[in-house]
DNA sequence: ATAAACCTTGACGTAACGTTAAGGTCAATA
DNA sequence: TATTGACCTTAACGTTACGTCAAGGTTTAT
């Protein structure tokens, strides 16, 4: 398969100017030149252009590409594996930026206040990474705090309205639940109100509501430690109490379940 | 808080030249100039610079930034949410590139032969995306919600025995996942084992398995705060790592993997 | 009071092309 | 056969987002 500049350009999605420039700087010379002075590229050049575009997507400058691609010890597979690693690193960096954005959204909405220093942390890390990228260092990944903040900030990714409604629902539910818990009766008005609010909360996530599913979730709050911990944190026994209230709300019989 | 160019530059991790340039082109004017002609920046400028750096990380050119930031209808929170969407889109694009790299490695190792056209597909898609990015097309992420919510409903309806089987699977998956996470490679054996266990876990609920749905759920683990919080609680970054592993797993599914 | 460490405004350099400009080549058509 | 239009060529200046001196004024610390 032989290509002229235009053919290869179209194939690769780059401009003909780009190919001529690569020829000019000696990055990608055509396989030959025909009688009328046209550049002719072969399959080897297609492969090399692919390599070039890969590296380009990584922001490797053309000078460095020449070094890499002209190296006699150049192992394609190894280069691609390295490339993959870099792409993954880039993605990790993106995660960091996303976390920062989400944090900023939260800040604007008044839930968190960020110090001026904090505002730039994501970008500073990016600078460091770029440096490391450029000079081939492979050390990285200790973004502990940021990642934790990221997961917190995920909540911020919801629209403001969603967030407010959700937190409002949850807060109201908990208030009712605590009052009911102190009364000790999962059938009392407050407990049933809490169960109803919990249903609304669930409906926020679920496309369709069913009593059975609702009861199932309530049971899971007791069986699954991650949920139990959440509810029992403020008031031990609250998870089980909520389950009882929901069982009554959904009409499920209180049978022999332990915990 | 008042800053001179050097102060702000240090804070933001940019050069003083950059700040003078932004002043020059009217992108970021200082709050004022003191008696000796020094530029003085205030908190509003810190915020604006942050916005600028956000957009810069997206390859938005400075001219467009002026339009965006000087727009009277400019809503910071909305802009950030849009920004976040773009970052997520960029990440999706990275996933595409990674898939392409994986494919190329396979091709080099003789498992597949790629046509010349195929070799450039990833890059062409990138071009399209860049265009869409530039001209304000919106994000489109449709998959995930229904599937995940459906699975939640099923979890809720489960018996305790089923639940225990499930948690067993999950525990084993997590063990593999943590080992893999420490290695840092979502393509390594443990990570892929974890992805496979995760598939089994999913098959517990799903009537039919599909790679696309699997990948969709993996993405949800990162997008949905409920899941992210769960995975990242023990090991920050784990949700994203699991997603990456699953993306590789679902992309490589064709290569004789059994279980 | 003098150096170090800031700040100022030019002004030229750069990477990786985009964009004319001015012209040669090739296949198909009037 | 001549011309059109889509190719190709080299040459050269333009662009973006700064980096990098240069030449000089200001502030702070000793």
XYZ file of C-alpha atoms (C1' of nucleotides) in Angstrom:
578
model
C 0.000 0.000 0.000
C 1.435 3.307 -1.075
C 0.160 6.663 -0.021
C 0.732 10.242 -1.051
C 0.718 12.937 1.626
C -2.966 13.533 1.179
C -3.819 9.852 1.399
C -1.884 9.343 4.584
C -3.166 12.580 6.053
C -6.733 11.504 5.477
C -6.024 8.070 6.878
C -4.467 9.425 10.025
C -6.678 12.433 10.481
C -3.831 14.917 10.383
C -3.087 17.723 7.944
C -0.752 17.459 4.990
C 1.174 20.353 6.473
C 1.810 18.234 9.522
C 3.258 15.431 7.424
C 5.474 17.845 5.505
C 6.601 19.328 8.777
C 7.457 15.891 10.138
C 9.441 15.285 6.978
C 11.150 18.628 7.366
C 12.294 18.029 10.917
C 13.266 14.457 10.118
C 10.670 12.827 12.326
C 8.859 10.965 9.559
C 10.550 10.814 6.179
C 8.552 9.312 3.304
C 9.627 5.932 1.966
C 10.618 7.677 -1.242
C 9.909 10.431 -3.732
C 8.464 9.728 -7.145
C 9.441 11.180 -10.514
C 7.425 14.348 -10.014
C 8.754 15.000 -6.557
C 5.720 13.631 -4.676
C 6.265 12.094 -1.250
C 5.388 8.393 -1.184
C 4.691 6.619 2.123
C 4.563 2.861 2.722
C 3.214 0.631 5.509
C 6.278 1.150 7.683
C 5.556 4.874 7.670
C 1.947 4.228 8.608
C 3.157 2.313 11.628
C 5.616 4.992 12.573
C 2.992 7.708 12.250
C 0.806 5.755 14.582
C 3.595 5.689 17.129
C 4.040 9.398 16.689
C 0.369 10.089 17.280
C 0.394 7.915 20.354
C 3.216 9.873 21.843
C 1.673 13.097 20.739
C -1.437 12.277 22.694
C 0.859 12.158 25.695
C 2.289 15.607 25.045
C 5.687 14.227 24.250
C 7.485 16.832 22.155
C 8.645 15.971 18.675
C 12.327 16.222 19.546
C 11.990 13.554 22.198
C 9.970 11.435 19.825
C 12.850 11.450 17.409
C 15.130 10.137 20.134
C 12.671 7.477 21.127
C 11.739 6.329 17.646
C 15.268 6.429 16.292
C 16.691 4.514 19.207
C 18.182 1.230 17.993
C 16.998 -0.504 21.130
C 13.448 0.542 20.419
C 10.975 -2.177 21.339
C 7.499 -1.404 20.089
C 5.591 -3.612 22.478
C 7.496 -2.279 25.443
C 6.928 1.261 24.267
C 3.229 0.637 24.026
C 3.092 -0.885 27.463
C 4.894 2.131 28.785
C 2.486 4.294 26.870
C -0.421 2.500 28.477
C 1.063 3.140 31.895
C 1.294 6.814 31.110
C -2.270 6.946 29.922
C -3.358 5.348 33.169
C -1.321 7.871 35.104
C -2.938 10.634 33.110
C -6.301 9.257 34.032
C -5.364 9.246 37.699
C -4.429 12.883 37.286
C -7.801 13.555 35.714
C -9.453 11.983 38.727
C -7.583 14.433 40.887
C -8.712 17.381 38.811
C -12.274 16.141 38.896
C -12.074 15.891 42.663
C -10.855 19.457 42.769
C -13.676 20.649 40.570
C -16.211 18.919 42.703
C -14.721 20.395 45.801
C -14.951 23.812 44.231
C -18.581 23.314 43.377
C -19.189 22.393 46.966
C -17.267 25.467 48.058
C -19.341 27.750 45.872
C -22.499 26.247 47.236
C -21.261 27.040 50.687
C -20.816 23.571 52.028
C -17.036 23.794 52.327
C -14.648 26.676 52.367
C -11.408 26.215 50.586
C -8.337 28.138 51.443
C -6.531 29.843 48.604
C -3.761 27.308 48.891
C -6.140 24.402 48.640
C -7.650 25.826 45.492
C -4.500 25.188 43.592
C -3.453 21.864 44.958
C -4.761 19.893 42.029
C -2.876 22.082 39.629
C 0.339 21.930 41.535
C 0.196 18.185 41.456
C -0.378 18.406 37.761
C 2.725 20.485 37.369
C 4.721 17.945 39.302
C 3.322 15.161 37.202
C 4.154 16.914 33.960
C 7.683 17.231 35.158
C 7.854 13.601 36.082
C 6.306 12.616 32.801
C 8.831 14.597 30.892
C 11.829 13.185 32.662
C 10.649 9.637 32.851
C 10.291 9.255 36.601
C 7.807 6.597 37.538
C 7.203 7.360 41.183
C 3.751 8.538 42.071
C 0.445 7.811 43.722
C 0.117 8.793 47.289
C -2.830 11.028 46.835
C -4.480 9.689 49.950
C -6.256 12.734 51.285
C -7.328 14.060 47.956
C -8.944 10.802 46.983
C -10.885 10.698 50.224
C -11.991 14.243 49.638
C -12.865 13.177 46.143
C -15.355 10.637 47.319
C -16.861 13.182 49.645
C -16.960 15.616 46.812
C -18.803 13.136 44.620
C -21.868 14.157 46.470
C -21.236 17.614 45.169
C -21.556 16.327 41.651
C -25.280 16.158 42.071
C -27.214 19.179 41.056
C -27.940 21.615 43.820
C -31.628 20.835 43.785
C -31.057 17.112 44.029
C -28.652 17.573 46.833
C -30.883 19.837 48.822
C -33.879 17.633 48.460
C -31.934 14.547 49.422
C -30.280 15.996 52.462
C -33.529 17.599 53.469
C -35.320 14.289 53.274
C -32.639 12.484 55.167
C -32.449 15.074 57.882
C -36.168 15.102 58.425
C -36.232 11.332 58.465
C -33.528 11.155 61.095
C -35.264 13.677 63.292
C -38.473 11.695 63.232
C -36.554 8.513 63.747
C -34.808 9.790 66.865
C -38.009 10.997 68.436
C -39.611 7.668 67.704
C -36.598 5.787 69.016
C -36.880 7.590 72.335
C -40.541 6.665 72.509
C -39.453 3.121 71.755
C -42.391 2.365 69.468
C -41.679 1.580 65.789
C -45.389 1.858 65.070
C -45.807 5.388 66.395
C -46.561 8.334 64.136
C -42.990 9.646 64.019
C -41.582 6.222 63.185
C -44.072 5.794 60.369
C -43.341 9.281 59.143
C -39.654 8.352 59.105
C -40.429 5.207 57.140
C -42.408 7.230 54.650
C -39.596 9.748 54.263
C -37.247 6.867 53.768
C -39.458 5.635 50.995
C -39.290 9.051 49.337
C -35.546 9.000 49.726
C -35.340 5.616 48.063
C -37.623 6.718 45.267
C -35.036 9.313 44.508
C -32.768 6.536 43.339
C -35.156 3.884 42.254
C -37.153 3.831 39.075
C -39.913 1.842 40.691
C -40.882 1.338 44.299
C -42.051 -1.878 45.838
C -42.840 -2.718 49.446
C -40.811 -5.886 49.213
C -37.734 -4.072 48.014
C -38.186 -1.428 50.677
C -38.378 -4.090 53.371
C -35.371 -5.781 51.858
C -33.318 -2.638 52.121
C -34.410 -2.185 55.702
C -33.210 -5.671 56.526
C -29.949 -4.947 54.787
C -29.428 -1.961 57.044
C -29.171 -4.439 59.866
C -27.329 -7.224 58.065
C -24.756 -5.144 56.285
C -22.223 -3.582 58.640
C -21.554 -0.610 56.417
C -25.121 0.548 56.736
C -25.471 -0.466 60.340
C -22.425 1.557 61.211
C -23.889 4.563 59.496
C -27.177 4.505 61.353
C -25.877 3.252 64.658
C -23.107 5.810 64.776
C -25.346 8.405 66.357
C -27.606 6.072 68.225
C -26.852 2.377 68.710
C -29.830 0.275 67.752
C -31.154 2.821 65.330
C -30.631 0.636 62.276
C -32.685 -2.154 63.764
C -35.325 0.313 64.900
C -35.591 1.773 61.419
C -35.941 -1.719 60.014
C -38.761 -2.459 62.414
C -40.515 0.764 61.487
C -40.195 0.036 57.798
C -41.428 -3.508 58.259
C -44.530 -2.150 59.875
C -44.850 0.517 57.192
C -44.594 -2.009 54.408
C -46.881 -4.410 56.166
C -44.284 -7.066 56.735
C -44.687 -9.201 59.814
C -42.074 -8.841 62.486
C -40.730 -12.346 62.556
C -37.665 -13.960 63.983
C -34.742 -11.940 62.786
C -31.845 -11.478 65.060
C -29.311 -8.704 65.543
C -5.613 39.075 51.248
C -3.551 40.967 48.733
C -0.954 39.488 46.456
C 1.729 40.819 44.159
C 2.403 38.986 40.904
C 5.060 36.840 42.519
C 2.820 35.946 45.451
C -0.048 34.885 43.238
C 2.261 33.101 40.836
C 3.723 31.053 43.654
C 0.281 30.332 45.032
C -1.065 29.157 41.700
C 2.048 27.464 40.433
C 2.283 29.608 37.325
C 4.978 32.030 36.212
C 4.871 35.764 36.727
C 5.185 36.104 32.990
C 1.955 34.190 32.625
C 0.158 36.564 34.944
C 1.521 39.601 33.101
C 0.454 38.027 29.859
C -3.054 37.445 31.186
C -3.116 41.077 32.219
C -1.876 42.122 28.804
C -4.542 40.253 26.868
C -7.216 41.323 29.327
C -7.960 37.883 30.651
C -7.011 38.578 34.267
C -6.508 42.201 35.238
C -5.165 42.873 38.739
C -7.533 44.401 41.268
C -5.374 47.523 41.167
C -1.930 49.014 40.852
C -0.106 50.492 43.805
C 1.955 53.697 44.033
C 5.054 52.098 42.541
C 3.208 50.525 39.666
C 3.040 47.025 41.144
C 0.099 44.813 40.208
C -2.066 43.968 43.214
C -4.422 40.995 43.168
C -7.274 40.281 45.578
C -9.378 37.224 46.422
C -11.664 37.731 43.435
C -8.649 37.437 41.162
C -7.547 34.281 42.936
C -10.924 32.775 42.172
C -10.817 33.889 38.584
C -7.340 32.498 38.111
C -8.580 29.206 39.402
C -11.302 29.229 36.801
C -8.729 30.021 34.164
C -6.540 27.126 35.191
C -9.511 24.802 35.158
C -10.336 25.726 31.616
C -6.712 25.622 30.659
C -6.514 22.038 31.805
C -9.227 21.405 29.241
C -7.267 23.009 26.430
C -9.722 25.831 26.136
C -7.895 28.688 24.460
C -7.540 32.006 26.232
C -9.770 33.852 23.800
C -12.666 31.555 24.532
C -11.961 31.833 28.233
C -12.428 35.581 27.990
C -15.812 35.033 26.405
C -16.818 32.519 29.019
C -15.553 34.412 32.044
C -16.773 37.808 30.891
C -20.228 36.577 30.032
C -22.812 38.377 32.177
C -24.810 35.188 32.424
C -21.817 33.398 33.842
C -22.743 31.040 36.636
C -19.728 29.682 38.429
C -21.320 26.543 39.765
C -22.878 25.717 36.429
C -19.592 26.339 34.690
C -17.838 24.013 37.047
C -20.411 21.327 36.578
C -19.971 21.688 32.850
C -16.258 21.582 33.375
C -16.637 18.398 35.341
C -18.640 16.852 32.544
C -15.878 17.685 30.125
C -13.279 16.137 32.345
C -15.371 12.999 32.508
C -15.655 13.020 28.737
C -11.920 13.406 28.499
C -11.521 10.428 30.749
C -13.820 8.393 28.554
C -11.673 9.384 25.608
C -8.620 8.211 27.488
C -10.304 4.883 27.984
C -10.740 4.663 24.242
C -7.091 5.382 23.667
C -6.119 2.812 26.257
C -8.267 0.240 24.508
C -6.539 1.114 21.273
C -3.147 0.694 22.861
C -4.138 -2.673 24.251
C -5.285 -3.695 20.830
C -2.029 -2.551 19.307
C -0.002 -4.517 21.812
C -2.044 -7.557 20.921
C -1.478 -6.845 17.237
C 2.260 -6.615 17.683
C 2.278 -9.821 19.609
C 0.564 -11.421 16.637
C -2.802 -12.112 18.177
C -4.720 -9.728 15.958
C -3.937 -7.900 12.781
C -5.205 -4.395 12.538
C -5.962 -2.789 9.258
C -4.391 0.580 8.631
C -7.753 2.197 9.065
C -8.343 0.612 12.445
C -5.051 1.891 13.673
C -6.318 5.398 13.563
C -9.797 4.944 14.864
C -8.971 6.040 18.369
C -7.390 9.191 17.094
C -10.186 10.029 14.766
C -12.634 9.764 17.608
C -10.412 12.070 19.551
C -10.582 14.604 16.783
C -14.338 14.437 16.781
C -14.409 14.879 20.509
C -12.095 17.872 20.360
C -14.450 19.460 17.909
C -17.437 18.809 20.082
C -15.577 20.089 23.104
C -14.697 23.268 21.345
C -18.173 24.018 20.137
C -19.992 23.319 23.328
C -21.760 20.057 22.619
C -23.103 18.556 25.810
C -22.055 15.426 27.504
C -24.012 12.284 27.065
C -23.745 9.531 29.594
C -26.783 7.375 29.414
C -25.742 4.060 30.683
C -25.727 2.875 34.189
C -28.535 4.356 36.195
C -31.251 1.849 35.426
C -28.962 -1.127 35.677
C -27.500 -0.126 38.990
C -30.777 0.815 40.541
C -32.272 -2.454 39.401
C -29.504 -4.329 41.092
C -30.077 -2.379 44.265
C -33.672 -3.464 44.270
C -32.643 -7.074 43.918
C -30.164 -6.838 46.724
C -32.981 -5.586 48.840
C -35.091 -8.606 48.076
C -32.386 -11.159 48.792
C -32.410 -13.815 51.437
C -29.732 -13.921 54.051
C -28.072 -17.016 52.553
C -27.833 -15.398 49.165
C -26.427 -12.371 50.817
C -23.734 -14.386 52.531
C -22.674 -16.056 49.313
C -22.452 -12.668 47.787
C -20.365 -11.174 50.523
C -18.012 -14.152 50.198
C -17.485 -13.357 46.560
C -17.085 -9.730 47.341
C -14.524 -10.394 50.019
C -12.399 -12.466 47.681
C -12.702 -9.816 45.041
C -11.578 -7.132 47.428
C -8.557 -9.110 48.502
C -7.428 -9.474 44.923
C -8.244 -5.874 44.264
C -6.122 -4.610 47.119
C -3.102 -6.613 46.059
C -3.535 -5.311 42.540
C -3.977 -1.772 43.778
C -0.671 -1.920 45.567
C 0.972 -3.110 42.394
C -0.698 -0.191 40.677
C -1.524 -2.069 37.507
C -5.202 -2.615 36.608
C -4.103 -5.066 33.945
C -2.233 -7.395 36.288
C -3.431 -10.890 37.119
C -4.963 -10.002 40.476
C -6.827 -7.050 39.077
C -8.231 -9.170 36.298
C -9.149 -11.882 38.793
C -10.972 -9.234 40.782
C -12.767 -8.095 37.663
C -13.763 -11.667 36.943
C -15.037 -12.155 40.477
C -16.932 -8.955 40.074
C -18.514 -10.368 36.950
C -19.570 -13.446 38.893
C -20.918 -11.198 41.546
C -22.958 -9.318 38.972
C -24.175 -12.522 37.371
C -25.726 -13.274 40.698
C -28.289 -10.590 40.025
C -28.376 -10.267 36.317
C -30.373 -12.480 34.031
C -27.869 -11.887 31.267
C -24.340 -10.587 31.329
C -22.937 -8.140 28.827
C -19.570 -6.466 28.700
C -21.162 -3.114 28.043
C -23.359 -3.330 31.086
C -20.441 -4.496 33.177
C -18.368 -1.534 32.063
C -21.333 0.726 32.717
C -21.619 -0.433 36.281
C -17.884 0.037 36.742
C -18.232 3.604 35.603
C -21.097 4.093 38.012
C -18.830 3.084 40.834
C -16.889 6.212 40.132
C -19.757 8.514 39.272
C -22.147 7.603 42.004
C -21.152 8.883 45.440
C -22.779 6.004 47.248
C -20.504 3.498 45.613
C -17.422 5.628 45.500
C -17.668 6.290 49.194
C -17.992 2.596 49.851
C -14.959 1.518 47.860
C -12.776 4.473 48.669
C -13.451 4.308 52.373
C -10.929 1.546 52.896
C -8.523 2.544 50.177
C -8.833 5.894 48.453
C -8.784 5.512 44.701
C -10.042 1.937 44.794
C -13.296 2.662 43.010
C -11.482 4.184 40.065
C -8.968 1.383 40.076
C -11.672 -1.264 39.994
C -13.326 0.518 37.133
C -10.059 0.584 35.220
C -9.549 -3.121 35.808
C -13.064 -3.880 34.615
C -12.635 -1.716 31.549
C -9.575 -3.721 30.628
C -11.340 -6.943 31.490
C -14.368 -6.176 29.371
C -12.200 -4.980 26.514
C -10.140 -8.146 26.549
C -12.957 -10.534 27.099
C -12.554 -12.159 23.685
C -9.118 -13.562 24.540
C -9.917 -17.013 25.797
C -10.568 -16.331 29.403
C -12.638 -18.847 31.227
C -14.138 -19.208 34.644
C 24.242 52.265 52.097
C 24.340 48.588 49.686
C 23.038 44.101 48.230
C 19.343 40.893 47.441
C 15.086 40.248 45.972
C 11.486 42.073 44.335
C 8.835 44.759 40.614
C 8.225 47.288 35.793
C 7.978 47.491 30.457
C 9.825 46.073 26.182
C 11.219 42.784 22.764
C 12.817 38.759 20.690
C 12.602 33.364 20.770
C 9.929 28.796 20.715
C 7.004 24.762 19.137
C 3.977 22.868 16.082
C 1.843 23.701 13.074
C -2.077 27.036 10.011
C -2.324 29.723 6.212
C -1.655 32.092 2.069
C 1.231 32.463 -2.159
C 3.048 30.941 -6.461
C 3.502 27.401 -9.138
C 4.068 22.197 -11.121
C 1.381 17.437 -12.119
C -2.315 14.371 -13.404
C -6.936 12.447 -14.875
C -11.061 13.552 -16.740
C -13.769 16.141 -19.535
C -15.539 20.069 -23.335
C -6.347 19.514 -27.539
C -7.137 22.467 -24.112
C -8.784 23.352 -19.946
C -10.547 22.368 -15.431
C -9.947 20.971 -10.854
C -7.857 18.262 -7.584
C -3.804 17.053 -6.439
C 1.261 17.986 -5.339
C 5.675 21.165 -4.484
C 8.618 24.846 -1.781
C 8.751 29.239 0.599
C 7.573 32.209 4.051
C 5.007 34.688 7.291
C 1.297 34.226 11.220
C -0.367 32.229 15.678
C -0.716 30.781 20.625
C 0.977 30.990 25.132
C 4.133 31.825 27.031
C 10.101 31.581 28.138
C 13.855 34.364 28.372
C 16.887 38.102 28.490
C 17.546 43.221 28.947
C 17.535 47.571 31.309
C 15.957 49.737 34.866
C 12.981 51.185 39.327
C 11.435 49.623 44.483
C 11.560 47.372 48.974
C 13.619 45.041 52.656
C 17.493 43.302 55.499
C 21.554 43.783 57.131
